[in-house]
Amino acid sequence: PGRAAALSLPHDHPGLHLVVKTETETIEVHACPVRFMSELEFAIDKGDTITVVGSRPEPAGIVVAREVTKGQTSLILRDKTGAPVWTGR
């Protein structure tokens, strides 16, 4: 688990990017489109403790989130093959 240190909404992309600080590193996480999280009423605020499950295509690179958990609630973002679950919504 780590804490959400920053939330970023890039101007040229409608995706949510998180900066998560763990005990050992700071990780940039690419989550999902902001509208997808809004539709599901899943909010992440700076300072929230979250757990991210995903893949890291490059050893020191970004993490592409498959699942984000906050408290007792988990949000599945991609299936086990990495395909986004919001496509076609």
mmCIF file of C-alpha atoms in Angstrom:
data_model
loop_
_atom_site.group_PDB
_atom_site.id
_atom_site.type_symbol
_atom_site.label_atom_id
_atom_site.label_comp_id
_atom_site.label_asym_id
_atom_site.label_seq_id
_atom_site.Cartn_x
_atom_site.Cartn_y
_atom_site.Cartn_z
ATOM 1 C CA PRO A 1 0.000 0.000 0.000
ATOM 2 C CA GLY A 2 0.977 3.579 -0.548
ATOM 3 C CA ARG A 3 -0.419 7.068 -0.244
ATOM 4 C CA ALA A 4 -1.696 9.091 -3.161
ATOM 5 C CA ALA A 5 0.799 11.951 -3.234
ATOM 6 C CA ALA A 6 -0.579 13.766 -6.267
ATOM 7 C CA LEU A 7 -3.350 13.496 -8.807
ATOM 8 C CA SER A 8 -2.773 14.705 -12.332
ATOM 9 C CA LEU A 9 -5.203 15.445 -15.105
ATOM 10 C CA PRO A 10 -3.055 16.026 -18.189
ATOM 11 C CA HIS A 11 -4.365 18.753 -20.494
ATOM 12 C CA ASP A 12 -3.977 16.662 -23.635
ATOM 13 C CA HIS A 13 -5.349 13.412 -22.203
ATOM 14 C CA PRO A 14 -8.533 12.676 -20.237
ATOM 15 C CA GLY A 15 -6.800 10.048 -18.101
ATOM 16 C CA LEU A 16 -6.135 10.035 -14.381
ATOM 17 C CA HIS A 17 -2.488 9.735 -13.363
ATOM 18 C CA LEU A 18 -1.513 9.146 -9.733
ATOM 19 C CA VAL A 19 1.766 9.587 -7.930
ATOM 20 C CA VAL A 20 1.896 6.980 -5.180
ATOM 21 C CA LYS A 21 4.489 7.058 -2.420
ATOM 22 C CA THR A 22 5.375 3.741 -0.777
ATOM 23 C CA GLU A 23 7.942 3.082 1.936
ATOM 24 C CA THR A 24 10.619 2.493 -0.691
ATOM 25 C CA GLU A 25 9.738 4.464 -3.828
ATOM 26 C CA THR A 26 7.520 6.984 -5.572
ATOM 27 C CA ILE A 27 5.599 5.515 -8.496
ATOM 28 C CA GLU A 28 3.654 7.126 -11.327
ATOM 29 C CA VAL A 29 0.456 5.182 -11.972
ATOM 30 C CA HIS A 30 -1.705 5.454 -15.074
ATOM 31 C CA ALA A 31 -5.206 4.592 -13.931
ATOM 32 C CA CYS A 32 -8.163 5.231 -16.247
ATOM 33 C CA PRO A 33 -10.287 7.948 -17.825
ATOM 34 C CA VAL A 34 -11.537 10.421 -15.230
ATOM 35 C CA ARG A 35 -15.112 9.987 -16.479
ATOM 36 C CA PHE A 36 -14.947 6.233 -15.718
ATOM 37 C CA MET A 37 -14.078 6.841 -12.059
ATOM 38 C CA SER A 38 -16.727 9.564 -11.840
ATOM 39 C CA GLU A 39 -19.416 7.266 -13.279
ATOM 40 C CA LEU A 40 -18.611 4.671 -10.624
ATOM 41 C CA GLU A 41 -18.338 7.299 -7.860
ATOM 42 C CA PHE A 42 -14.852 6.101 -6.903
ATOM 43 C CA ALA A 43 -12.819 9.055 -5.667
ATOM 44 C CA ILE A 44 -9.148 9.183 -4.755
ATOM 45 C CA ASP A 45 -7.871 12.199 -2.893
ATOM 46 C CA LYS A 46 -4.338 13.271 -2.078
ATOM 47 C CA GLY A 47 -3.244 11.491 1.096
ATOM 48 C CA ASP A 48 -5.565 8.492 0.657
ATOM 49 C CA THR A 49 -4.030 5.099 1.358
ATOM 50 C CA ILE A 50 -4.478 2.937 -1.725
ATOM 51 C CA THR A 51 -3.250 -0.363 -3.105
ATOM 52 C CA VAL A 52 -2.529 -0.638 -6.816
ATOM 53 C CA VAL A 53 -2.228 -3.915 -8.728
ATOM 54 C CA GLY A 54 -0.910 -3.574 -12.242
ATOM 55 C CA SER A 55 1.992 -4.047 -14.576
ATOM 56 C CA ARG A 56 5.212 -2.149 -15.043
ATOM 57 C CA PRO A 57 6.287 -2.496 -18.686
ATOM 58 C CA GLU A 58 9.749 -1.088 -17.917
ATOM 59 C CA PRO A 59 11.596 -1.850 -14.642
ATOM 60 C CA ALA A 60 11.710 1.735 -13.342
ATOM 61 C CA GLY A 61 8.790 3.042 -15.390
ATOM 62 C CA ILE A 62 5.168 3.816 -14.822
ATOM 63 C CA VAL A 63 2.650 1.306 -13.496
ATOM 64 C CA VAL A 64 -0.431 0.629 -15.598
ATOM 65 C CA ALA A 65 -3.129 -0.042 -13.004
ATOM 66 C CA ARG A 66 -5.371 -3.084 -13.319
ATOM 67 C CA GLU A 67 -7.043 -2.634 -9.932
ATOM 68 C CA VAL A 68 -7.072 0.156 -7.354
ATOM 69 C CA THR A 69 -8.273 -0.476 -3.806
ATOM 70 C CA LYS A 70 -9.168 2.178 -1.246
ATOM 71 C CA GLY A 71 -10.465 0.946 2.077
ATOM 72 C CA GLN A 72 -12.817 -1.961 1.428
ATOM 73 C CA THR A 73 -13.629 -0.870 -2.131
ATOM 74 C CA SER A 74 -11.800 -2.100 -5.239
ATOM 75 C CA LEU A 75 -12.111 -0.711 -8.727
ATOM 76 C CA ILE A 76 -11.212 -3.086 -11.565
ATOM 77 C CA LEU A 77 -9.749 -1.043 -14.435
ATOM 78 C CA ARG A 78 -8.405 -3.703 -16.792
ATOM 79 C CA ASP A 79 -8.987 -7.407 -17.247
ATOM 80 C CA LYS A 80 -6.232 -9.976 -16.746
ATOM 81 C CA THR A 81 -4.990 -9.440 -20.314
ATOM 82 C CA GLY A 82 -4.639 -5.695 -19.715
ATOM 83 C CA ALA A 83 -7.654 -4.670 -21.802
ATOM 84 C CA PRO A 84 -9.492 -1.644 -20.364
ATOM 85 C CA VAL A 85 -12.911 -2.482 -18.914
ATOM 86 C CA TRP A 86 -14.267 0.966 -19.759
ATOM 87 C CA THR A 87 -14.077 0.424 -23.544
ATOM 88 C CA GLY A 88 -17.528 0.302 -25.040
ATOM 89 C CA ARG A 89 -19.109 2.172 -22.142
#
